[in-house]
JSON list of C-alpha atoms in Angstrom, two decimals:
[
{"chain": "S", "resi": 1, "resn": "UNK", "atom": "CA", "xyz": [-14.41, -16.38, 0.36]},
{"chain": "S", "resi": 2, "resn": "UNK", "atom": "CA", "xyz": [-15.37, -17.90, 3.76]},
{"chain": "S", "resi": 3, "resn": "UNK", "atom": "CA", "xyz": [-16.30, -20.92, 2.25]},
{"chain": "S", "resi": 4, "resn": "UNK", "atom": "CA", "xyz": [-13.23, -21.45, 0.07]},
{"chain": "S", "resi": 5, "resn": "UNK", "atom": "CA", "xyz": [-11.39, -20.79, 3.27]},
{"chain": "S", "resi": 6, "resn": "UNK", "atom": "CA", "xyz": [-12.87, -23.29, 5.20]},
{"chain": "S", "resi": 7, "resn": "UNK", "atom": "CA", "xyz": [-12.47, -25.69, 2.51]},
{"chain": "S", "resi": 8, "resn": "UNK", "atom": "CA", "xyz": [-8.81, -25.06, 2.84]},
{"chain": "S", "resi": 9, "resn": "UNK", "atom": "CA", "xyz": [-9.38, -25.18, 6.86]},
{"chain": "S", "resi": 10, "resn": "UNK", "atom": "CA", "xyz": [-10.24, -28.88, 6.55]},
{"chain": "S", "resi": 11, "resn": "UNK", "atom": "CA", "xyz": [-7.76, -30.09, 4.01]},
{"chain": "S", "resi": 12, "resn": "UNK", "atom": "CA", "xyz": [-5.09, -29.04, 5.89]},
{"chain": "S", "resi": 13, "resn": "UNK", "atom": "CA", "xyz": [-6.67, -30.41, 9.14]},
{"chain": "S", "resi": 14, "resn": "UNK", "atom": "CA", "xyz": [-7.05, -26.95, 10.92]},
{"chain": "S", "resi": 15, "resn": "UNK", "atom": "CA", "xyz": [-10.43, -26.83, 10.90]},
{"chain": "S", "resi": 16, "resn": "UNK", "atom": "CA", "xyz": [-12.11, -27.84, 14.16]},
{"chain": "S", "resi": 17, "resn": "UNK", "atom": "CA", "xyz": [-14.66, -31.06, 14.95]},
{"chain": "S", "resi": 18, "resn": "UNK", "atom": "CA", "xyz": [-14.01, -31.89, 11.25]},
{"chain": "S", "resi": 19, "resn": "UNK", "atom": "CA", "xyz": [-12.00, -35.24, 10.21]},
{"chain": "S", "resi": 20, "resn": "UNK", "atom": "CA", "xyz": [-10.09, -34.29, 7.12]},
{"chain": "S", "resi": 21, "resn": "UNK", "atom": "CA", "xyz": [-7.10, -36.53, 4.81]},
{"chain": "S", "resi": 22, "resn": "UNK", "atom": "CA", "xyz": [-4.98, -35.39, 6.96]},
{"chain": "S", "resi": 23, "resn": "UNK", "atom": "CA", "xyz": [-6.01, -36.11, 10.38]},
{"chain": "S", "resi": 24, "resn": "UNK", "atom": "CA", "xyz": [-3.85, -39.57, 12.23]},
{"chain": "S", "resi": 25, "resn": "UNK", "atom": "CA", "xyz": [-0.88, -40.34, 13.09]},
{"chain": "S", "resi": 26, "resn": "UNK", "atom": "CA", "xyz": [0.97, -39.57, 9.64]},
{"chain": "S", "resi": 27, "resn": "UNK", "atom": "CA", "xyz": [-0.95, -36.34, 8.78]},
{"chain": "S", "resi": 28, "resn": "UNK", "atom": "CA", "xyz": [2.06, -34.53, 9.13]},
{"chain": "S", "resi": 29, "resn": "UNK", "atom": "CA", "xyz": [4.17, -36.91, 6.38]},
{"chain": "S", "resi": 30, "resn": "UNK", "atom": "CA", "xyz": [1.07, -36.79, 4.39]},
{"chain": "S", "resi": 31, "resn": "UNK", "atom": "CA", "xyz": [1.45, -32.91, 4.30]},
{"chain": "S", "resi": 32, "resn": "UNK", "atom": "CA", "xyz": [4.96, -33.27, 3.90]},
{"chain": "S", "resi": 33, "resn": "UNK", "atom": "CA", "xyz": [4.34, -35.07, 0.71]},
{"chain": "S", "resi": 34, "resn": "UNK", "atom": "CA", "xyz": [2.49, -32.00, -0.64]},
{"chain": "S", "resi": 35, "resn": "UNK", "atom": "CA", "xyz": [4.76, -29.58, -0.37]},
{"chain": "S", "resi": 36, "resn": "UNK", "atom": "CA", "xyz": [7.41, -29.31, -2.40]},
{"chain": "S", "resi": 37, "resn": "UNK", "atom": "CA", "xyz": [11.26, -29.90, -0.67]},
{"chain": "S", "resi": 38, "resn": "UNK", "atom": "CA", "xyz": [13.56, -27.10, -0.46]},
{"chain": "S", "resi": 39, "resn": "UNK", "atom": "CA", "xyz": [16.28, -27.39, -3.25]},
{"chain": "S", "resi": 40, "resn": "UNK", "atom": "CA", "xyz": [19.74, -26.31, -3.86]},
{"chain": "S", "resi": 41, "resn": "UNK", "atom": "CA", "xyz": [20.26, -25.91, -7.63]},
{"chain": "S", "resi": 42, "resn": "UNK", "atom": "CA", "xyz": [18.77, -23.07, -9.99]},
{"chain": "S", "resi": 43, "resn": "UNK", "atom": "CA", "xyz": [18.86, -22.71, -13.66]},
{"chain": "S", "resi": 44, "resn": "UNK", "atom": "CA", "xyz": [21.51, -19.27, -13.87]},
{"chain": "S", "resi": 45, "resn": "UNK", "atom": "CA", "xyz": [19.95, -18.23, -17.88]},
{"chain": "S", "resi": 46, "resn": "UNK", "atom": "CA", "xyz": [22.23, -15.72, -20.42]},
{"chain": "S", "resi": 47, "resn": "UNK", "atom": "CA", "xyz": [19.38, -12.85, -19.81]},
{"chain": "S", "resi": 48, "resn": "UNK", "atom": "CA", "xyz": [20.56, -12.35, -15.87]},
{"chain": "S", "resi": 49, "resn": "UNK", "atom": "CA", "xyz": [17.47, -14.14, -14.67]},
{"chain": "S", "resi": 50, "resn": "UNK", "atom": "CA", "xyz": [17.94, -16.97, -11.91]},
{"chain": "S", "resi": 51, "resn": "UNK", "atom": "CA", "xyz": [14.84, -19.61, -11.95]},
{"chain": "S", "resi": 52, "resn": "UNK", "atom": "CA", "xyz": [14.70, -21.65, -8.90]},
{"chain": "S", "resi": 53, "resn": "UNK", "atom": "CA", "xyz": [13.04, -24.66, -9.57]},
{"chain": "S", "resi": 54, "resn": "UNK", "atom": "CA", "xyz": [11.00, -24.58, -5.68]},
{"chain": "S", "resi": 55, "resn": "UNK", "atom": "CA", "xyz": [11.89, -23.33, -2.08]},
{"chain": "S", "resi": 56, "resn": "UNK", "atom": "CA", "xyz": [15.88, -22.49, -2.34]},
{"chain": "S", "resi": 57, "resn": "UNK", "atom": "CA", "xyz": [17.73, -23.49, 0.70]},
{"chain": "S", "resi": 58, "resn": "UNK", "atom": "CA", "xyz": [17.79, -20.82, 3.32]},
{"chain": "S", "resi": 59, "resn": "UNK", "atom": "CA", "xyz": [21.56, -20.03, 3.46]},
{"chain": "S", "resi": 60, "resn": "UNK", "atom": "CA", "xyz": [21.57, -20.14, -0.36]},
{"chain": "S", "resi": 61, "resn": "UNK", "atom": "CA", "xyz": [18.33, -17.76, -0.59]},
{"chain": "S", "resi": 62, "resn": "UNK", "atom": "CA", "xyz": [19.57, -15.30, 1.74]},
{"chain": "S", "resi": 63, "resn": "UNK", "atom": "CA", "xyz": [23.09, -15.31, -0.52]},
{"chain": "S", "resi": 64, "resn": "UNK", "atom": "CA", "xyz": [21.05, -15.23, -3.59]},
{"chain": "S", "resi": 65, "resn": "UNK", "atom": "CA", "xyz": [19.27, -12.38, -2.79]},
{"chain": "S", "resi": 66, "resn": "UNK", "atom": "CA", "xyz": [22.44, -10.11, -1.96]},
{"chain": "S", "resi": 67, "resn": "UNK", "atom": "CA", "xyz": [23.08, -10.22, -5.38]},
{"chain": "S", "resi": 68, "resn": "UNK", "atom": "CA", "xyz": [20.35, -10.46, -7.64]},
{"chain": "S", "resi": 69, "resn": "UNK", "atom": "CA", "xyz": [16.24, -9.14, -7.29]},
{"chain": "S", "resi": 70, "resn": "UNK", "atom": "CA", "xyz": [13.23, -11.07, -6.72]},
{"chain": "S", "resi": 71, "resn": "UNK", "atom": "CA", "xyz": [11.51, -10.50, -9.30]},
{"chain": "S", "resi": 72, "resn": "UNK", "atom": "CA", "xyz": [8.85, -13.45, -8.90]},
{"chain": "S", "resi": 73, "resn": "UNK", "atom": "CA", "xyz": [7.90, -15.98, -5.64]},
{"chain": "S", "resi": 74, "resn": "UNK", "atom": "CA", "xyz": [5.92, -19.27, -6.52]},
{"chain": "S", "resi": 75, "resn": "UNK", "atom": "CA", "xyz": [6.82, -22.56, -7.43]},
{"chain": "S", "resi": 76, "resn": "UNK", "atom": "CA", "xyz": [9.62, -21.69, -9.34]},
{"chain": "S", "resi": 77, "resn": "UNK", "atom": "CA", "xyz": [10.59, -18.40, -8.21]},
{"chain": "S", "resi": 78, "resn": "UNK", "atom": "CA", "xyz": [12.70, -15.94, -10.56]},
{"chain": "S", "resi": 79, "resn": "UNK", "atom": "CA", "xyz": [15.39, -13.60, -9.66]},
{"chain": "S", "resi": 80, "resn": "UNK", "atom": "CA", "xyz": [17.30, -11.01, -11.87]},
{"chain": "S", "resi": 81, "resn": "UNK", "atom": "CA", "xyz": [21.22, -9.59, -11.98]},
{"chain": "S", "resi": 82, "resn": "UNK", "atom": "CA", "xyz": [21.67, -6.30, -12.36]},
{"chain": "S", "resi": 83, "resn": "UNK", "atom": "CA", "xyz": [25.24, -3.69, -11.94]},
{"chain": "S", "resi": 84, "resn": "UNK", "atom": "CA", "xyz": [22.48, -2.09, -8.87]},
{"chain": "S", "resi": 85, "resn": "UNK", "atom": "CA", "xyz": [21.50, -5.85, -7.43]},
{"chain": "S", "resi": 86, "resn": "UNK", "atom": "CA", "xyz": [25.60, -6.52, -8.00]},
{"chain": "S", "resi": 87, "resn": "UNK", "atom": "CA", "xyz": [26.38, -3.63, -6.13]},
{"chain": "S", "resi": 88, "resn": "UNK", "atom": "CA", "xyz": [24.61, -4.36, -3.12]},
{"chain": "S", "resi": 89, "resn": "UNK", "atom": "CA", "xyz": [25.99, -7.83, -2.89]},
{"chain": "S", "resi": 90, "resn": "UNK", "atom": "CA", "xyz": [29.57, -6.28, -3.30]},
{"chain": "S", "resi": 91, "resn": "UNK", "atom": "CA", "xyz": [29.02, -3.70, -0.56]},
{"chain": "S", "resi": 92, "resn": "UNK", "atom": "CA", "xyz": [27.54, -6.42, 1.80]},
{"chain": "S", "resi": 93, "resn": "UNK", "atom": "CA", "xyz": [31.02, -7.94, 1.39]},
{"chain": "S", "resi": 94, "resn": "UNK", "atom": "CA", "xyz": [30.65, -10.14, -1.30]},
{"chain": "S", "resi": 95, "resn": "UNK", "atom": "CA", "xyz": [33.50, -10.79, -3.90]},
{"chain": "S", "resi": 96, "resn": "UNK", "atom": "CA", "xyz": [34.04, -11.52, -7.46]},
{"chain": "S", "resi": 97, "resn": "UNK", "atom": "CA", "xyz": [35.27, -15.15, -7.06]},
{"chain": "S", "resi": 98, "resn": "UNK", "atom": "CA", "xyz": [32.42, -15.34, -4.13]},
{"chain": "S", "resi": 99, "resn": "UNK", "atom": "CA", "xyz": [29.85, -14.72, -6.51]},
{"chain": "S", "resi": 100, "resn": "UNK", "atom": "CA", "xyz": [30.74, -16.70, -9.47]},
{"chain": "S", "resi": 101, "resn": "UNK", "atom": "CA", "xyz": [31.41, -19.52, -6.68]},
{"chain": "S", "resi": 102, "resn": "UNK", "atom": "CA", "xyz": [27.51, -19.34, -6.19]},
{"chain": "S", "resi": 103, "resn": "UNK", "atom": "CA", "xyz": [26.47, -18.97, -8.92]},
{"chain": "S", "resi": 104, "resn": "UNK", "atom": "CA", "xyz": [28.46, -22.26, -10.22]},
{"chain": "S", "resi": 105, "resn": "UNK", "atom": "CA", "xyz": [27.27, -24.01, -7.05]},
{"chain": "S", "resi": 106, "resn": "UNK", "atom": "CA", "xyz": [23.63, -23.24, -7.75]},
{"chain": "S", "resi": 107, "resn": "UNK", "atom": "CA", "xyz": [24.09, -23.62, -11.50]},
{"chain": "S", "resi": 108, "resn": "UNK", "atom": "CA", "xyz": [22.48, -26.77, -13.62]},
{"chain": "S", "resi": 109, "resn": "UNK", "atom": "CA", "xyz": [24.00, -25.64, -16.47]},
{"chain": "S", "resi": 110, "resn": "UNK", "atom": "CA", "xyz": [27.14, -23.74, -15.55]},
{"chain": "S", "resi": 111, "resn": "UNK", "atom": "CA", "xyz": [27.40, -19.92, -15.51]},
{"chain": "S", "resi": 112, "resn": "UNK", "atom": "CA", "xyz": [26.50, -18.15, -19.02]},
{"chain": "S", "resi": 113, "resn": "UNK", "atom": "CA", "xyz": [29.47, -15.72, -20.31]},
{"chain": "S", "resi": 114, "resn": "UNK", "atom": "CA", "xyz": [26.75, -12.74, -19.98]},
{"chain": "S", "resi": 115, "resn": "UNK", "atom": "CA", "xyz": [26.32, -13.12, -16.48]},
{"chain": "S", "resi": 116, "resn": "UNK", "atom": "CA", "xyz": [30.26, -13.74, -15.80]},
{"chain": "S", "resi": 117, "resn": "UNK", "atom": "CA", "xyz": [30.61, -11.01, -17.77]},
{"chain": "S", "resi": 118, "resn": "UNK", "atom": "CA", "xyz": [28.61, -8.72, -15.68]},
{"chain": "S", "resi": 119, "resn": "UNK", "atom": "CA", "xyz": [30.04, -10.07, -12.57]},
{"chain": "S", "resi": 120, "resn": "UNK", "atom": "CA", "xyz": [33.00, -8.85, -13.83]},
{"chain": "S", "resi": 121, "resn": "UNK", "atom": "CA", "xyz": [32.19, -5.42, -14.77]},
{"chain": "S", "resi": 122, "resn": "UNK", "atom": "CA", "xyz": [30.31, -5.09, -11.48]},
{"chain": "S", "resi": 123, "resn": "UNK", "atom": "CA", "xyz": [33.26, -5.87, -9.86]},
{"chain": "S", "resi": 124, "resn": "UNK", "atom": "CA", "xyz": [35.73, -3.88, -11.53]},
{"chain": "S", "resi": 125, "resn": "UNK", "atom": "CA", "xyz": [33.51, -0.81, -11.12]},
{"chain": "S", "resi": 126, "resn": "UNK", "atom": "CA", "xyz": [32.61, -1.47, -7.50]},
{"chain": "S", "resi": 127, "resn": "UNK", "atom": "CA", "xyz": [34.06, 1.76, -5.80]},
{"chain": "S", "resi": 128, "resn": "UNK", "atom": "CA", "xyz": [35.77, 3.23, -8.43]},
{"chain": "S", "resi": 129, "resn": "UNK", "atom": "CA", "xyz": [33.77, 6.06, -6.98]},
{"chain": "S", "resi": 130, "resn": "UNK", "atom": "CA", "xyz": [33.86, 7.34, -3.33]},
{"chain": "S", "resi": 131, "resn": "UNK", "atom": "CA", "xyz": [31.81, 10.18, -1.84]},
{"chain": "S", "resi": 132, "resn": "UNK", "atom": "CA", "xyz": [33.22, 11.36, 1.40]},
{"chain": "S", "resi": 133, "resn": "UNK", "atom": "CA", "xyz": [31.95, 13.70, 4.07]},
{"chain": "S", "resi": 134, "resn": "UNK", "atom": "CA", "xyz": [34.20, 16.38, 4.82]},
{"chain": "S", "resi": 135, "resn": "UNK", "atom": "CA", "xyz": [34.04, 18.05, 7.97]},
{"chain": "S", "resi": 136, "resn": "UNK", "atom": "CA", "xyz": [35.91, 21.56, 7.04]},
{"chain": "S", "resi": 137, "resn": "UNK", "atom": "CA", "xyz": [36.02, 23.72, 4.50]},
{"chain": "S", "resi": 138, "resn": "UNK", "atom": "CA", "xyz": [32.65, 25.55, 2.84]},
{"chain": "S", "resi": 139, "resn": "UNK", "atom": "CA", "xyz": [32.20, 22.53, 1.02]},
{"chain": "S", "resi": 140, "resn": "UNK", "atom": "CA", "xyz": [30.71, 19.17, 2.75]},
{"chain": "S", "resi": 141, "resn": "UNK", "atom": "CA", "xyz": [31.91, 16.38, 0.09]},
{"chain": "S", "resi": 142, "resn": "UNK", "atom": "CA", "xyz": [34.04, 15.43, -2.00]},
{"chain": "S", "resi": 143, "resn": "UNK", "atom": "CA", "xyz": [33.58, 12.71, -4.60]},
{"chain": "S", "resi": 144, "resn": "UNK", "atom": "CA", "xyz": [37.18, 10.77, -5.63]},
{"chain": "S", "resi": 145, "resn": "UNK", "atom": "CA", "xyz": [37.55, 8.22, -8.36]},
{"chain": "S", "resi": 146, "resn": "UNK", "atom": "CA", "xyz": [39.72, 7.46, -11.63]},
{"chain": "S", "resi": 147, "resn": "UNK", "atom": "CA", "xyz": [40.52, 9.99, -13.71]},
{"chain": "S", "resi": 148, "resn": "UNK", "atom": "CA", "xyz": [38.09, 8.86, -16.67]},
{"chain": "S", "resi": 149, "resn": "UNK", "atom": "CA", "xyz": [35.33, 8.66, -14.45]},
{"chain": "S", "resi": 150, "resn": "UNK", "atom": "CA", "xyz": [35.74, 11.83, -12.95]},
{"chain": "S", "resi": 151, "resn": "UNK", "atom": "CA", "xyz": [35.96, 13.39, -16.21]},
{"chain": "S", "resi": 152, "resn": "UNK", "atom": "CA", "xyz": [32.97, 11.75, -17.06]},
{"chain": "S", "resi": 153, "resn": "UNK", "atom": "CA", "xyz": [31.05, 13.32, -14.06]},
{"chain": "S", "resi": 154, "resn": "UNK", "atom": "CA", "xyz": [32.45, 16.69, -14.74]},
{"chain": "S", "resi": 155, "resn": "UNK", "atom": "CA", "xyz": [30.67, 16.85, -18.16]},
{"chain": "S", "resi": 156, "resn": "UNK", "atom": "CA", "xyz": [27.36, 14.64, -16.93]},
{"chain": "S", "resi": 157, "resn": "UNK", "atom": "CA", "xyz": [24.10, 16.82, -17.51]},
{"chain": "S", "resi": 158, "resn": "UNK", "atom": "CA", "xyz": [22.33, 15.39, -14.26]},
{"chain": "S", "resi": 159, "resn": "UNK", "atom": "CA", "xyz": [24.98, 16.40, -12.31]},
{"chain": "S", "resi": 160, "resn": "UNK", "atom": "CA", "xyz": [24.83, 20.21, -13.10]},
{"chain": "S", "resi": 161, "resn": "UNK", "atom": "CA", "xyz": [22.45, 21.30, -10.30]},
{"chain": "S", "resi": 162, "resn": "UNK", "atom": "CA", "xyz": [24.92, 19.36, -7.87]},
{"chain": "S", "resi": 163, "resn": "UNK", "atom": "CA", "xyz": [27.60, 22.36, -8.59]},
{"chain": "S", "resi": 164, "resn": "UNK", "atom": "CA", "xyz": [30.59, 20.16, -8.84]},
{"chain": "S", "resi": 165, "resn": "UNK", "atom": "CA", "xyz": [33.94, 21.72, -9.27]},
{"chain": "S", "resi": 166, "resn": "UNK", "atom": "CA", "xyz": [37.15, 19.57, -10.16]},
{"chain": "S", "resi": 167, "resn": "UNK", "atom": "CA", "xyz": [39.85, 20.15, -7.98]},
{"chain": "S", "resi": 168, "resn": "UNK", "atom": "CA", "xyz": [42.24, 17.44, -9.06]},
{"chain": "S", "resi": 169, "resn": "UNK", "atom": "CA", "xyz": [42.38, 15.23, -11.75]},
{"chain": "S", "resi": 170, "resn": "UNK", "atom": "CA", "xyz": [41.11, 12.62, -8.99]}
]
């Protein structure tokens, strides 16, 4: 291991007393010609993943990852959409048209129907359920949403040992 490291050491010119490729005057555009340039486009796929194609541009990384997972790092790095990586996006302020405007920015080949799909349907859930904290009463919350979805809650098995009681239709 010591070895392969200072192999690396001395192609990348850190190694002391040792002249290496990179060492003069243009060592640092040689090294700049290694690495690969940060890039701006992605290939948005109909399964929800997101391949980048090298080092995404900071401001669109740091967008990118609001709203979808890193599922891989390297050279090409791969990201995945999800309602839960959707979700967070929307609650960090993000919007419908906001993400689809990404998306198609990003985009080589346009955005897929799936993934405007689930957009969509991310967004049109996105707080159709609240849970507040009440401050009287014997109970401490109180969960508010459509009436569908509450009814749907009232009859949900994993919610039994939560003790819910509807009060309202809403």
């Amino acid at each position: 291991r010591l070895a392969v490291a200072e192999r690396r050491a001395t192609q990348l010119g850190l190694l002391d007393g040792a002249a290496t490729r990179l060492a003069g005057e243009d060592g640092a555009e040689r090294l700049a010609a290694l690495v690969p340039g940060e890039v701006d486009t992605a290939y948005v796929q109909p399964d929800l993943s997101i391949v980048v194609p090298g080092p995404l541009v900071p401001g669109l990384e740091s967008r990118l990852r609001l709203v979808a997972d890193l599922e891989q790092r390297g050279t090409a790095s791969t990201y995945r959409m999800s309602l839960s990586s959707l979700s967070r996006g929307l609650a960090a302020g993000e919007d419908e048209a906001g993400i689809l405007e990404l998306l198609s920015t990003i985009s080589l080949t346009g955005v897929p129907q799936p993934v405007s799909y689930l957009v969509r349907d991310a967004a049109a859930r996105f707080g159709s359920v609240r849970v507040l904290a009440l401050v009287e009463g014997p109970d401490r919350t109180a969960v508010r949403g459509e009436p569908g979805i509450v009814a749907e809650l009232a009859v949900d098995h994993g919610l039994a040992p939560l003790r819910m009681r509807e009060e309202s239709p809403r």
